[in-house]
XYZ file of C-alpha atoms in Angstrom:
338
model
C -192.755 -108.560 -22.504
C -192.938 -107.420 -18.882
C -192.399 -110.423 -16.648
C -194.913 -109.123 -14.098
C -197.643 -109.433 -16.712
C -196.736 -113.092 -17.081
C -196.940 -113.535 -13.326
C -200.360 -111.853 -13.201
C -201.645 -114.012 -16.038
C -200.630 -117.139 -14.157
C -202.137 -115.916 -10.885
C -205.392 -114.882 -12.566
C -205.732 -118.259 -14.307
C -205.101 -120.181 -11.077
C -207.603 -117.967 -9.244
C -210.283 -119.013 -11.727
C -209.279 -122.680 -11.440
C -209.536 -122.439 -7.653
C -212.956 -120.777 -7.919
C -214.343 -123.545 -10.131
C -212.711 -126.248 -7.999
C -214.548 -124.948 -4.932
C -217.821 -124.952 -6.874
C -217.169 -128.563 -7.889
C -216.748 -129.607 -4.262
C -220.504 -129.422 -3.716
C -220.931 -132.040 -6.448
C -218.009 -134.186 -5.341
C -218.889 -134.163 -1.635
C -222.329 -132.672 -0.811
C -221.552 -133.009 2.887
C -218.882 -130.307 2.619
C -220.042 -126.693 2.843
C -217.341 -124.745 1.027
C -219.349 -121.554 0.456
C -217.085 -119.604 2.818
C -214.128 -120.381 0.546
C -215.628 -119.361 -2.802
C -213.029 -116.913 -4.107
C -211.153 -116.439 -7.337
C -213.845 -115.362 -9.798
C -212.154 -111.963 -9.804
C -209.242 -113.438 -11.727
C -211.337 -112.637 -14.808
C -211.234 -108.922 -13.970
C -207.439 -109.028 -13.782
C -207.428 -110.755 -17.171
C -209.610 -108.053 -18.732
C -207.478 -105.170 -17.454
C -204.349 -107.016 -18.572
C -205.863 -107.588 -21.995
C -206.478 -103.889 -22.553
C -202.962 -103.017 -21.393
C -201.259 -105.655 -23.542
C -203.212 -104.707 -26.661
C -202.106 -101.096 -26.263
C -198.480 -101.990 -25.586
C -198.282 -104.314 -28.603
C -199.779 -101.813 -31.050
C -198.709 -98.376 -29.775
C -196.079 -96.755 -31.968
C -196.381 -99.508 -34.583
C -198.004 -99.531 -38.007
C -200.586 -102.291 -37.729
C -203.693 -102.566 -39.846
C -207.023 -103.738 -38.415
C -206.803 -106.869 -40.567
C -203.309 -107.757 -39.315
C -204.412 -107.232 -35.737
C -207.529 -109.361 -36.212
C -205.531 -112.106 -37.915
C -203.114 -112.312 -34.987
C -205.877 -112.398 -32.386
C -207.828 -115.054 -34.276
C -204.710 -117.193 -34.647
C -204.067 -116.886 -30.922
C -207.597 -117.472 -29.633
C -209.690 -119.460 -32.081
C -207.993 -122.845 -32.757
C -207.812 -124.080 -29.161
C -211.204 -122.639 -28.288
C -212.893 -124.251 -31.273
C -211.231 -127.572 -30.469
C -212.442 -127.384 -26.852
C -215.931 -126.328 -27.942
C -216.311 -129.121 -30.494
C -214.940 -131.671 -28.027
C -217.469 -130.521 -25.409
C -220.293 -130.726 -27.926
C -219.333 -134.297 -28.870
C -219.145 -135.352 -25.209
C -222.482 -133.642 -24.475
C -224.051 -135.565 -27.354
C -222.422 -138.946 -26.711
C -222.124 -138.973 -22.888
C -224.280 -136.162 -21.474
C -223.891 -137.343 -17.878
C -220.210 -136.368 -17.872
C -220.842 -132.631 -18.349
C -223.167 -131.132 -15.759
C -223.270 -127.612 -17.245
C -223.470 -128.473 -20.949
C -226.112 -130.115 -23.120
C -225.972 -130.470 -26.883
C -227.852 -127.820 -28.821
C -226.897 -126.978 -32.408
C -227.811 -123.275 -32.300
C -225.918 -122.898 -29.017
C -222.902 -124.625 -30.577
C -222.875 -122.335 -33.635
C -223.217 -119.225 -31.472
C -220.355 -120.446 -29.283
C -218.063 -121.001 -32.260
C -218.674 -117.445 -33.463
C -218.368 -115.840 -30.004
C -221.990 -114.713 -29.917
C -223.760 -114.383 -26.546
C -226.361 -117.126 -26.206
C -228.429 -118.515 -23.375
C -226.805 -121.671 -22.034
C -228.880 -124.639 -23.166
C -228.271 -126.336 -19.795
C -229.319 -123.244 -17.818
C -231.268 -120.656 -19.887
C -230.950 -118.080 -17.102
C -227.219 -117.763 -17.822
C -225.511 -116.437 -20.937
C -222.593 -118.769 -21.579
C -221.112 -120.756 -24.472
C -220.695 -124.527 -24.694
C -217.370 -124.237 -22.834
C -218.797 -122.188 -19.980
C -215.614 -120.251 -19.035
C -215.581 -119.068 -22.645
C -218.110 -116.343 -21.787
C -215.074 -114.172 -21.136
C -213.846 -114.802 -24.684
C -217.110 -113.400 -26.029
C -216.189 -110.144 -24.310
C -212.552 -110.445 -25.400
C -213.453 -110.884 -29.065
C -215.874 -107.976 -28.866
C -213.100 -105.822 -27.414
C -210.695 -106.988 -30.139
C -213.246 -106.030 -32.792
C -213.619 -102.504 -31.398
C -209.861 -102.177 -30.886
C -209.102 -103.379 -34.417
C -211.497 -100.892 -36.006
C -210.015 -98.024 -33.994
C -206.507 -98.844 -35.260
C -207.526 -96.965 -38.416
C -207.528 -93.744 -36.354
C -204.436 -91.738 -35.358
C -203.108 -93.137 -32.094
C -203.897 -89.981 -30.141
C -207.595 -90.367 -30.925
C -208.020 -94.064 -30.139
C -208.641 -93.886 -26.388
C -211.239 -91.067 -26.587
C -212.894 -92.936 -29.465
C -212.963 -96.181 -27.476
C -214.520 -94.370 -24.525
C -217.189 -92.933 -26.837
C -217.895 -96.318 -28.441
C -218.206 -98.143 -25.120
C -220.401 -95.369 -23.708
C -222.739 -95.554 -26.705
C -222.900 -99.340 -26.470
C -223.725 -99.290 -22.760
C -226.352 -96.556 -23.137
C -227.837 -98.265 -26.177
C -228.064 -101.623 -24.416
C -229.706 -100.026 -21.375
C -232.294 -98.294 -23.592
C -233.070 -101.332 -25.734
C -235.685 -103.908 -24.677
C -234.095 -106.688 -22.637
C -232.729 -109.463 -24.788
C -229.656 -111.683 -24.693
C -227.342 -109.301 -26.591
C -228.393 -106.175 -24.662
C -228.055 -107.992 -21.338
C -224.586 -109.232 -22.236
C -223.034 -106.149 -23.827
C -224.801 -103.789 -21.452
C -222.588 -104.927 -18.568
C -220.027 -102.262 -17.546
C -217.408 -105.004 -17.230
C -216.379 -103.988 -20.770
C -214.924 -100.810 -19.269
C -212.194 -102.920 -17.649
C -210.648 -103.299 -21.117
C -210.679 -99.516 -21.510
C -209.030 -99.139 -18.098
C -206.267 -101.497 -19.219
C -205.763 -99.495 -22.408
C -205.393 -96.317 -20.329
C -202.832 -98.078 -18.120
C -200.941 -99.050 -21.271
C -200.924 -95.421 -22.365
C -199.683 -94.343 -18.927
C -196.906 -96.928 -19.092
C -195.769 -95.741 -22.522
C -195.803 -92.151 -21.234
C -193.738 -93.303 -18.216
C -196.426 -92.064 -15.846
C -195.818 -94.696 -13.194
C -196.107 -94.967 -9.452
C -193.010 -94.589 -7.249
C -191.749 -97.985 -6.176
C -193.131 -97.967 -2.601
C -196.512 -96.695 -3.816
C -196.533 -99.320 -6.532
C -196.046 -102.118 -3.999
C -198.766 -100.549 -1.822
C -201.163 -100.404 -4.793
C -200.423 -104.043 -5.628
C -200.993 -105.197 -2.032
C -204.101 -103.078 -1.494
C -205.499 -104.185 -4.830
C -205.298 -107.855 -3.885
C -206.591 -107.156 -0.371
C -209.651 -105.271 -1.595
C -210.222 -107.793 -4.369
C -210.433 -110.492 -1.706
C -212.606 -108.391 0.631
C -214.956 -107.114 -2.071
C -215.456 -110.570 -3.558
C -216.637 -111.710 -0.133
C -218.929 -108.719 0.379
C -220.266 -107.932 -3.107
C -221.429 -110.077 -5.988
C -220.947 -109.877 -9.759
C -223.680 -107.234 -10.100
C -221.185 -104.789 -8.525
C -218.324 -106.172 -10.553
C -216.979 -103.146 -12.405
C -216.315 -100.982 -9.372
C -216.074 -103.601 -6.595
C -213.815 -106.017 -8.473
C -212.620 -103.963 -11.432
C -211.095 -101.070 -9.491
C -208.919 -103.368 -7.314
C -207.859 -105.174 -10.500
C -206.803 -101.804 -11.969
C -204.733 -101.085 -8.833
C -203.108 -104.513 -9.118
C -202.101 -104.095 -12.756
C -200.979 -100.476 -12.391
C -198.950 -101.319 -9.305
C -197.364 -104.306 -11.049
C -196.299 -102.439 -14.196
C -194.845 -99.632 -12.075
C -192.423 -102.017 -10.336
C -189.079 -102.833 -11.924
C -189.213 -106.615 -11.707
C -185.875 -106.996 -13.475
C -184.257 -106.190 -10.107
C -186.094 -109.054 -8.413
C -185.443 -112.813 -8.533
C -186.899 -114.389 -11.659
C -189.644 -116.960 -10.940
C -189.327 -119.256 -13.931
C -192.237 -121.580 -13.210
C -194.650 -118.680 -12.655
C -193.476 -117.016 -15.858
C -194.042 -120.307 -17.700
C -197.544 -120.686 -16.275
C -198.185 -117.168 -17.568
C -197.355 -118.453 -21.039
C -199.750 -121.351 -20.451
C -202.506 -119.240 -18.856
C -204.825 -119.265 -21.867
C -204.542 -123.043 -22.232
C -205.074 -123.502 -18.496
C -208.137 -121.277 -18.587
C -209.732 -123.068 -21.549
C -208.958 -126.649 -20.509
C -209.346 -126.598 -16.726
C -213.080 -127.354 -16.958
C -212.218 -130.730 -18.500
C -209.700 -131.452 -15.757
C -212.272 -130.667 -13.073
C -214.877 -132.818 -14.829
C -212.377 -135.700 -14.893
C -211.635 -135.282 -11.180
C -215.343 -135.153 -10.365
C -216.041 -138.365 -12.279
C -213.003 -140.042 -10.696
C -214.167 -138.997 -7.222
C -217.615 -140.451 -7.892
C -216.389 -143.764 -9.254
C -213.299 -144.615 -7.220
C -214.059 -147.068 -4.414
C -212.059 -144.972 -1.955
C -213.122 -141.480 -0.935
C -209.711 -139.815 -0.940
C -210.611 -137.494 -3.818
C -213.581 -136.235 -1.832
C -211.262 -134.672 0.716
C -211.704 -130.914 0.077
C -208.067 -129.812 0.454
C -206.735 -132.664 -1.675
C -209.373 -132.084 -4.338
C -208.508 -128.382 -4.624
C -204.752 -129.049 -4.704
C -205.176 -131.691 -7.394
C -207.420 -129.320 -9.337
C -204.736 -126.634 -9.348
C -201.838 -128.996 -10.088
C -203.529 -131.105 -12.758
C -205.111 -128.087 -14.437
C -201.669 -126.490 -14.628
C -200.094 -129.651 -16.021
C -202.914 -130.192 -18.491
C -202.810 -126.587 -19.637
C -199.020 -126.761 -20.025
C -199.255 -129.925 -22.132
C -201.872 -128.368 -24.408
C -199.774 -125.209 -24.644
C -196.716 -127.192 -25.709
C -198.714 -129.119 -28.303
C -200.549 -126.164 -29.808
C -197.993 -123.339 -29.573
C -195.038 -123.064 -31.970
C -191.724 -122.753 -30.177
C -190.356 -119.238 -30.302
C -187.846 -117.134 -28.421
C -189.493 -114.612 -26.117
C -187.553 -111.785 -24.532
C -188.857 -110.962 -21.066
C -188.000 -107.546 -19.656
C -184.726 -107.848 -17.815
C -184.207 -111.477 -18.905
C -182.518 -113.095 -21.906
C -184.691 -114.785 -24.562
C -185.848 -118.279 -23.611
């Protein structure tokens, strides 16, 4: 596994945690206007490009059936997500005041468990599961389904076939009457997975950027991600946020990180990134409740709240990762197995 992918996973997860921590500030301390600091939502776009790249790298040149691929993805994604979803549903039923963005609704719960797009019962204008950040997993599982089916094709035909499938889905959703499914799957954000797959193909073909251009692409990608997130909203996501994410990932995989100092803690957080992403909403909810109920207002200090959000979300995600993930030796490019 390329260590830079681990680093990007960690960075993307912490970007999303930061984004949600800033949003929580308005609830923790209404007197603080943090709108100028709302960044980090674009971590999702990095995740999607990374997902496409990793799926290609882990299947290219290997005999893997669609069923084997699906079994591995389900084993990786489903248990923790189902546990978090069921826990949220129980809390929403027993103590609804603790979760501001979730209310108990049986049909919503069932749709969430099966990764189906569904209007959020707490806010029908949004399409989100019981665990709100899990909306990205609905896209991920859709991508895995398409990717798994295309594994039956010769490898040389998979990328053109994926392009054709995604194009038909987007056109079909745009032509269909507006409904939840067509609104959700008609978003061009799904093309970020395809872009990652293409980057994976380029990497396997050794079509990489020269080192100085790779560093420039990485730096410019993050710069434009930051600038575009400030200037353009999610409706412009694919090109305004997705293209910088593509530059970031392509620049990163083009750099030989084995020649650079190894950042162990960042690599480890990359391992924990999925757990951090799924569980950080609970950490932020805990901090919000603690800030409301503690007699002192120290948790309402914006900087402290954000720092605690990042640190505690990382610790919580790491603990869940250790509990739920079997220990195994992982060889990182340029490093000995852990």
